[in-house]
């Protein structure tokens, strides 16, 4: 049987491919059972220095597989809060707490929790034909898996409201222009650009990148005072690292640094 999530590690990059192309990689519980452990492995395995997340086929991820839900009239009301609590929320938390960069290559439509998944990554590249869709309101749901947190912070409240209330597709070009994602690129360049970015990040000072990610995330809720303290503590931690020594030595010796990630 084909696995609904493929995971491979090579040259410091853990590639995770959502793999239910016929259903636009919409989320099933079987996918959840593979996806979160992949991020947990990325956390504990020193050989992994960057994660690349993408989708197989023409879509990135169409959100929750709606055929998994029992909506028969008169049937028991599904507790969708429970699915968030057990599956989506821990997944998004694991991604944000991973002290390593996550690159997302959005190869096609990212809808519902699929859009949230993409936006939970650190650097989001999208094919020009891709789009982002807050599909939730179309089926009378509230945006979840972190969307209501990320959207206003990235694009401002006016655009976040429009996206969430109207549930119209936002083309990748506009997503880049609005600051929702890092970059949009030609469809046939997407994977090459994502691979190049990951190769670069796999040679970067991983521990430092983890602390940069943590500091930027924390800044959204911190006062300046708290943020200055966090910067001080982060700098204190990396100041004793082998990669800092290597970075400065390489600068002084006018050569390219060889970071180990420690
Ligand atoms: O339930 C909980 O746990 C709460 C958490 C919820 C999180 C959520 O994500 S809620 C939002 C769920 N997602 C959606 O509502 C999006 C539904 N999909 C669409 O609106 C459209 O498929 C797209 C706009 C994404 C793409 O449209 P299009 O025309 O390019 O493709 P299509 O023909 O609609 O889809 C292709 C196939 O994928 C099709 O299957 P078929 O007919 O060829 O056998 C379609 O049914 C299937 N598919 C697409 N999205 C889903 C799906 N099947 C199940 N669930 C889906 N979400």
Short mmCIF file of C-alpha atoms and ligand atoms in Angstrom, two decimals:
data_model
loop_
_atom_site.label_atom_id
_atom_site.label_comp_id
_atom_site.label_asym_id
_atom_site.label_seq_id
_atom_site.Cartn_x
_atom_site.Cartn_y
_atom_site.Cartn_z
CA UNK A 1 0.00 0.00 0.00
CA UNK A 2 1.30 3.49 -0.82
CA UNK A 3 2.13 5.52 2.28
CA UNK A 4 0.09 8.76 2.51
CA UNK A 5 3.20 10.63 3.73
CA UNK A 6 6.68 9.93 2.36
CA UNK A 7 9.73 10.77 4.43
CA UNK A 8 13.34 10.65 3.23
CA UNK A 9 16.54 12.06 4.67
CA UNK A 10 19.50 13.01 2.51
CA UNK A 11 22.41 15.39 2.97
CA UNK A 12 20.95 17.00 6.09
CA UNK A 13 17.51 17.54 4.53
CA UNK A 14 14.41 15.67 5.68
CA UNK A 15 11.95 15.72 2.79
CA UNK A 16 8.31 15.15 3.75
CA UNK A 17 5.89 14.63 0.87
CA UNK A 18 2.13 14.55 1.45
CA UNK A 19 1.10 11.69 -0.77
CA UNK A 20 -2.61 11.37 -1.53
CA UNK A 21 -2.51 13.18 -4.87
CA UNK A 22 -5.95 11.94 -6.05
CA UNK A 23 -7.55 13.73 -3.09
CA UNK A 24 -5.26 16.75 -3.22
CA UNK A 25 -3.39 15.38 -0.19
CA UNK A 26 -6.31 16.17 2.10
CA UNK A 27 -5.58 15.15 5.70
CA UNK A 28 -6.62 11.73 6.98
CA UNK A 29 -5.89 10.37 10.43
CA UNK A 30 -3.40 8.00 8.75
CA UNK A 31 -1.51 11.06 7.49
CA UNK A 32 -1.49 12.63 10.93
CA UNK A 33 -0.06 9.38 12.30
CA UNK A 34 2.97 9.79 10.02
CA UNK A 35 3.36 13.55 9.87
CA UNK A 36 3.87 14.53 13.49
CA UNK A 37 6.37 11.71 14.15
CA UNK A 38 8.37 12.97 11.16
CA UNK A 39 8.69 16.40 12.82
CA UNK A 40 9.49 14.73 16.14
CA UNK A 41 12.27 12.75 14.45
CA UNK A 42 13.58 15.97 12.90
CA UNK A 43 13.89 17.37 16.40
CA UNK A 44 15.91 14.49 17.83
CA UNK A 45 18.02 13.46 14.81
CA UNK A 46 21.21 15.53 14.50
CA UNK A 47 21.61 14.36 10.90
CA UNK A 48 18.54 16.44 10.01
CA UNK A 49 19.31 20.15 9.75
CA UNK A 50 16.35 21.34 7.70
CA UNK A 51 12.91 20.00 6.79
CA UNK A 52 11.35 20.37 3.34
CA UNK A 53 7.57 19.90 3.17
CA UNK A 54 5.73 19.53 -0.14
CA UNK A 55 2.81 17.72 -1.76
CA UNK A 56 2.60 15.09 -4.50
CA UNK A 57 0.57 15.79 -7.62
CA UNK A 58 -1.32 18.96 -8.50
CA UNK A 59 -2.27 20.05 -4.99
CA UNK A 60 -0.34 20.82 -1.82
CA UNK A 61 -3.05 19.93 0.72
CA UNK A 62 -6.82 20.48 0.67
CA UNK A 63 -7.21 20.42 4.46
CA UNK A 64 -9.17 17.89 6.44
CA UNK A 65 -10.46 14.94 4.37
CA UNK A 66 -14.16 15.71 4.65
CA UNK A 67 -15.15 12.15 3.81
CA UNK A 68 -13.78 11.08 7.21
CA UNK A 69 -16.54 13.00 8.98
CA UNK A 70 -19.93 11.51 9.83
CA UNK A 71 -22.50 14.15 8.97
CA UNK A 72 -25.63 11.96 8.78
CA UNK A 73 -28.77 13.79 9.89
CA UNK A 74 -29.65 12.68 13.39
CA UNK A 75 -26.18 11.20 13.93
CA UNK A 76 -23.98 12.20 16.84
CA UNK A 77 -22.48 15.68 16.59
CA UNK A 78 -18.77 15.28 15.80
CA UNK A 79 -16.44 16.86 18.34
CA UNK A 80 -14.17 18.79 15.99
CA UNK A 81 -12.52 20.42 18.99
CA UNK A 82 -11.23 16.98 19.91
CA UNK A 83 -9.56 16.51 16.49
CA UNK A 84 -7.87 19.85 16.84
CA UNK A 85 -6.73 19.00 20.34
CA UNK A 86 -5.43 15.54 19.43
CA UNK A 87 -4.12 16.05 15.91
CA UNK A 88 -3.85 19.53 14.39
CA UNK A 89 -2.80 21.59 17.39
CA UNK A 90 0.06 19.29 18.46
CA UNK A 91 1.25 19.15 14.84
CA UNK A 92 1.41 22.93 14.48
CA UNK A 93 3.06 23.23 17.91
CA UNK A 94 5.67 20.60 16.97
CA UNK A 95 6.48 22.59 13.82
CA UNK A 96 6.80 25.94 15.57
CA UNK A 97 8.83 24.41 18.40
CA UNK A 98 11.18 22.53 16.08
CA UNK A 99 14.54 24.27 16.57
CA UNK A 100 15.40 23.81 12.89
CA UNK A 101 14.13 25.57 9.77
CA UNK A 102 11.16 24.20 7.83
CA UNK A 103 10.87 25.11 4.15
CA UNK A 104 7.54 24.59 2.43
CA UNK A 105 7.27 24.14 -1.34
CA UNK A 106 3.60 24.79 -2.09
CA UNK A 107 3.11 22.98 -5.40
CA UNK A 108 -0.63 23.63 -5.82
CA UNK A 109 -3.71 24.62 -3.89
CA UNK A 110 -3.32 24.89 -0.11
CA UNK A 111 -6.82 24.93 1.38
CA UNK A 112 -8.24 24.86 4.90
CA UNK A 113 -5.83 23.26 7.33
CA UNK A 114 -3.58 22.68 4.30
CA UNK A 115 -3.06 26.45 4.10
CA UNK A 116 -2.48 26.54 7.85
CA UNK A 117 0.10 23.76 7.50
CA UNK A 118 2.00 25.68 4.81
CA UNK A 119 1.88 28.90 6.84
CA UNK A 120 3.25 27.10 9.91
CA UNK A 121 6.53 26.59 8.02
CA UNK A 122 9.40 29.07 8.29
CA UNK A 123 10.06 29.82 4.63
CA UNK A 124 7.21 29.32 2.19
CA UNK A 125 7.91 29.10 -1.54
CA UNK A 126 4.94 28.65 -3.86
CA UNK A 127 4.57 27.72 -7.51
CA UNK A 128 2.97 30.57 -9.48
CA UNK A 129 -0.07 28.36 -10.22
CA UNK A 130 -0.58 27.59 -6.51
CA UNK A 131 -3.12 29.34 -4.32
CA UNK A 132 -4.08 29.75 -0.68
CA UNK A 133 -7.67 29.25 0.36
CA UNK A 134 -9.23 29.78 3.77
CA UNK A 135 -11.88 27.25 2.77
CA UNK A 136 -13.32 26.91 6.28
CA UNK A 137 -16.24 29.35 6.11
CA UNK A 138 -17.49 27.59 2.95
CA UNK A 139 -18.33 24.59 5.12
CA UNK A 140 -19.37 26.68 8.12
CA UNK A 141 -16.12 26.19 10.06
CA UNK A 142 -13.78 28.66 11.70
CA UNK A 143 -10.20 28.85 10.36
CA UNK A 144 -8.01 26.59 12.48
CA UNK A 145 -4.58 24.98 12.83
CA UNK A 146 -3.14 28.42 13.52
CA UNK A 147 -4.67 30.38 10.64
CA UNK A 148 -6.39 33.00 12.81
CA UNK A 149 -3.02 33.58 14.52
CA UNK A 150 -0.84 33.77 11.43
CA UNK A 151 -3.09 35.67 9.01
CA UNK A 152 -3.48 39.03 10.81
CA UNK A 153 0.20 39.01 11.76
CA UNK A 154 1.37 38.45 8.18
CA UNK A 155 -1.10 40.42 6.08
CA UNK A 156 -2.84 42.77 8.54
CA UNK A 157 -6.37 42.60 9.91
CA UNK A 158 -8.21 43.98 6.85
CA UNK A 159 -6.82 41.35 4.49
CA UNK A 160 -7.04 38.57 7.10
CA UNK A 161 -10.75 39.33 7.56
CA UNK A 162 -11.38 39.36 3.82
CA UNK A 163 -9.56 36.05 3.31
CA UNK A 164 -11.29 34.29 6.21
CA UNK A 165 -14.82 35.65 5.73
CA UNK A 166 -15.00 35.43 1.94
CA UNK A 167 -12.98 32.21 1.54
CA UNK A 168 -11.79 33.17 -1.93
CA UNK A 169 -8.60 31.72 -3.41
CA UNK A 170 -5.54 33.95 -3.05
CA UNK A 171 -3.18 33.33 -5.97
CA UNK A 172 0.49 32.73 -5.08
CA UNK A 173 1.57 36.02 -6.72
CA UNK A 174 -0.75 37.98 -4.44
CA UNK A 175 0.33 35.89 -1.44
CA UNK A 176 3.90 37.02 -2.09
CA UNK A 177 2.89 40.64 -2.69
CA UNK A 178 0.84 40.67 0.54
CA UNK A 179 3.70 39.25 2.60
CA UNK A 180 1.87 36.00 3.37
CA UNK A 181 4.73 33.92 1.96
CA UNK A 182 8.43 34.36 1.22
CA UNK A 183 8.41 33.94 -2.54
CA UNK A 184 6.50 32.78 -5.57
CA UNK A 185 8.37 31.16 -8.48
CA UNK A 186 7.75 29.60 -11.88
CA UNK A 187 6.07 26.18 -11.55
CA UNK A 188 8.97 24.35 -13.20
CA UNK A 189 11.49 26.08 -10.89
CA UNK A 190 9.72 25.36 -7.59
CA UNK A 191 11.48 22.18 -6.51
CA UNK A 192 14.90 23.31 -7.77
CA UNK A 193 14.57 26.56 -5.78
CA UNK A 194 13.34 24.72 -2.69
CA UNK A 195 16.18 22.18 -2.94
CA UNK A 196 18.77 24.96 -3.32
CA UNK A 197 17.38 26.77 -0.29
CA UNK A 198 17.43 23.57 1.77
CA UNK A 199 21.00 22.73 0.70
CA UNK A 200 22.02 26.19 1.92
CA UNK A 201 20.18 25.85 5.22
CA UNK A 202 21.60 22.35 5.76
CA UNK A 203 25.07 23.94 5.91
CA UNK A 204 24.03 26.80 8.16
CA UNK A 205 24.61 27.02 11.94
CA UNK A 206 21.54 24.97 12.85
CA UNK A 207 21.47 25.68 16.57
CA UNK A 208 21.62 29.41 15.89
CA UNK A 209 18.83 29.18 13.30
CA UNK A 210 16.69 27.43 15.92
CA UNK A 211 17.21 30.31 18.33
CA UNK A 212 16.50 32.89 15.62
CA UNK A 213 13.21 31.12 14.89
CA UNK A 214 12.33 31.08 18.59
CA UNK A 215 13.21 34.76 19.04
CA UNK A 216 11.15 35.93 16.06
CA UNK A 217 8.17 33.83 17.12
CA UNK A 218 8.40 35.15 20.68
CA UNK A 219 8.61 38.77 19.47
CA UNK A 220 4.95 38.63 18.41
CA UNK A 221 3.80 38.48 22.02
CA UNK A 222 6.74 40.07 23.87
CA UNK A 223 7.43 43.59 25.06
CA UNK A 224 10.68 45.19 23.89
CA UNK A 225 12.11 44.55 27.34
CA UNK A 226 11.28 40.83 27.19
CA UNK A 227 12.66 40.60 23.69
CA UNK A 228 15.94 42.28 24.65
CA UNK A 229 16.28 39.74 27.46
CA UNK A 230 15.61 36.86 25.07
CA UNK A 231 18.19 38.20 22.61
CA UNK A 232 20.73 38.48 25.41
CA UNK A 233 20.10 34.89 26.54
CA UNK A 234 20.16 33.55 22.99
CA UNK A 235 23.44 35.32 22.25
CA UNK A 236 24.87 34.02 25.51
CA UNK A 237 23.96 30.47 24.45
CA UNK A 238 25.40 30.66 20.92
CA UNK A 239 28.45 32.65 22.00
CA UNK A 240 29.85 29.44 23.46
CA UNK A 241 29.09 27.33 20.40
CA UNK A 242 31.62 25.73 18.05
CA UNK A 243 29.77 27.27 15.10
CA UNK A 244 30.27 30.80 16.41
CA UNK A 245 34.03 30.17 16.73
CA UNK A 246 34.08 28.70 13.25
CA UNK A 247 32.11 31.64 11.81
CA UNK A 248 34.47 34.24 13.23
CA UNK A 249 37.60 32.21 12.36
CA UNK A 250 36.39 31.79 8.77
CA UNK A 251 35.71 35.53 8.50
CA UNK A 252 39.19 36.42 9.78
CA UNK A 253 40.83 33.82 7.54
CA UNK A 254 38.75 34.97 4.54
CA UNK A 255 37.30 31.51 3.84
CA UNK A 256 33.86 29.90 3.77
CA UNK A 257 32.82 28.63 7.23
CA UNK A 258 32.16 24.92 7.76
CA UNK A 259 29.34 24.81 10.29
CA UNK A 260 28.47 21.57 12.05
CA UNK A 261 25.14 22.77 13.41
CA UNK A 262 26.34 22.65 17.02
O1 LIG B 1 -12.88 18.14 10.79
C1 LIG B 1 -12.03 18.56 11.57
O2 LIG B 1 -11.22 17.80 12.12
C2 LIG B 1 -11.91 20.03 11.79
C3 LIG B 1 -10.71 20.55 11.09
C4 LIG B 1 -10.85 21.08 9.86
C5 LIG B 1 -9.70 21.54 9.09
C6 LIG B 1 -10.04 21.82 7.64
O3 LIG B 1 -9.14 21.76 6.85
S1 LIG B 1 -11.63 22.25 7.22
C7 LIG B 1 -11.46 22.60 5.47
C8 LIG B 1 -11.50 21.33 4.63
N1 LIG B 1 -11.15 21.59 3.25
C9 LIG B 1 -12.01 22.12 2.38
O4 LIG B 1 -13.11 22.49 2.68
C10 LIG B 1 -11.51 22.21 0.95
C11 LIG B 1 -12.35 21.27 0.09
N2 LIG B 1 -11.80 21.22 -1.26
C12 LIG B 1 -12.04 22.18 -2.17
O5 LIG B 1 -12.68 23.19 -1.91
C13 LIG B 1 -11.51 21.94 -3.55
O6 LIG B 1 -11.19 20.59 -3.69
C14 LIG B 1 -10.25 22.78 -3.85
C15 LIG B 1 -10.63 24.27 -4.01
C16 LIG B 1 -9.19 22.64 -2.76
C17 LIG B 1 -9.60 22.31 -5.20
O7 LIG B 1 -10.62 22.30 -6.17
P1 LIG B 1 -10.37 21.53 -7.55
O8 LIG B 1 -11.54 21.83 -8.42
O9 LIG B 1 -9.02 21.88 -8.06
O10 LIG B 1 -10.31 19.97 -7.18
P2 LIG B 1 -11.53 19.02 -6.80
O11 LIG B 1 -12.08 18.39 -8.04
O12 LIG B 1 -12.49 19.71 -5.92
O13 LIG B 1 -10.78 17.90 -5.92
C18 LIG B 1 -10.06 16.84 -6.52
C19 LIG B 1 -10.37 15.60 -5.72
O14 LIG B 1 -9.94 15.79 -4.38
C20 LIG B 1 -11.88 15.31 -5.65
O15 LIG B 1 -12.02 13.91 -5.56
P3 LIG B 1 -12.75 13.09 -6.75
O16 LIG B 1 -14.10 13.66 -6.93
O17 LIG B 1 -11.87 13.35 -7.96
O18 LIG B 1 -12.71 11.67 -6.30
C21 LIG B 1 -12.28 15.94 -4.33
O19 LIG B 1 -13.42 15.39 -3.78
C22 LIG B 1 -11.05 15.61 -3.49
N3 LIG B 1 -10.91 16.54 -2.37
C23 LIG B 1 -10.49 17.82 -2.39
N4 LIG B 1 -10.52 18.32 -1.18
C24 LIG B 1 -10.96 17.36 -0.35
C25 LIG B 1 -11.22 16.22 -1.10
N5 LIG B 1 -11.68 15.11 -0.56
C26 LIG B 1 -11.90 15.11 0.78
N6 LIG B 1 -11.66 16.18 1.56
C27 LIG B 1 -11.19 17.31 1.04
N7 LIG B 1 -10.93 18.35 1.84
#
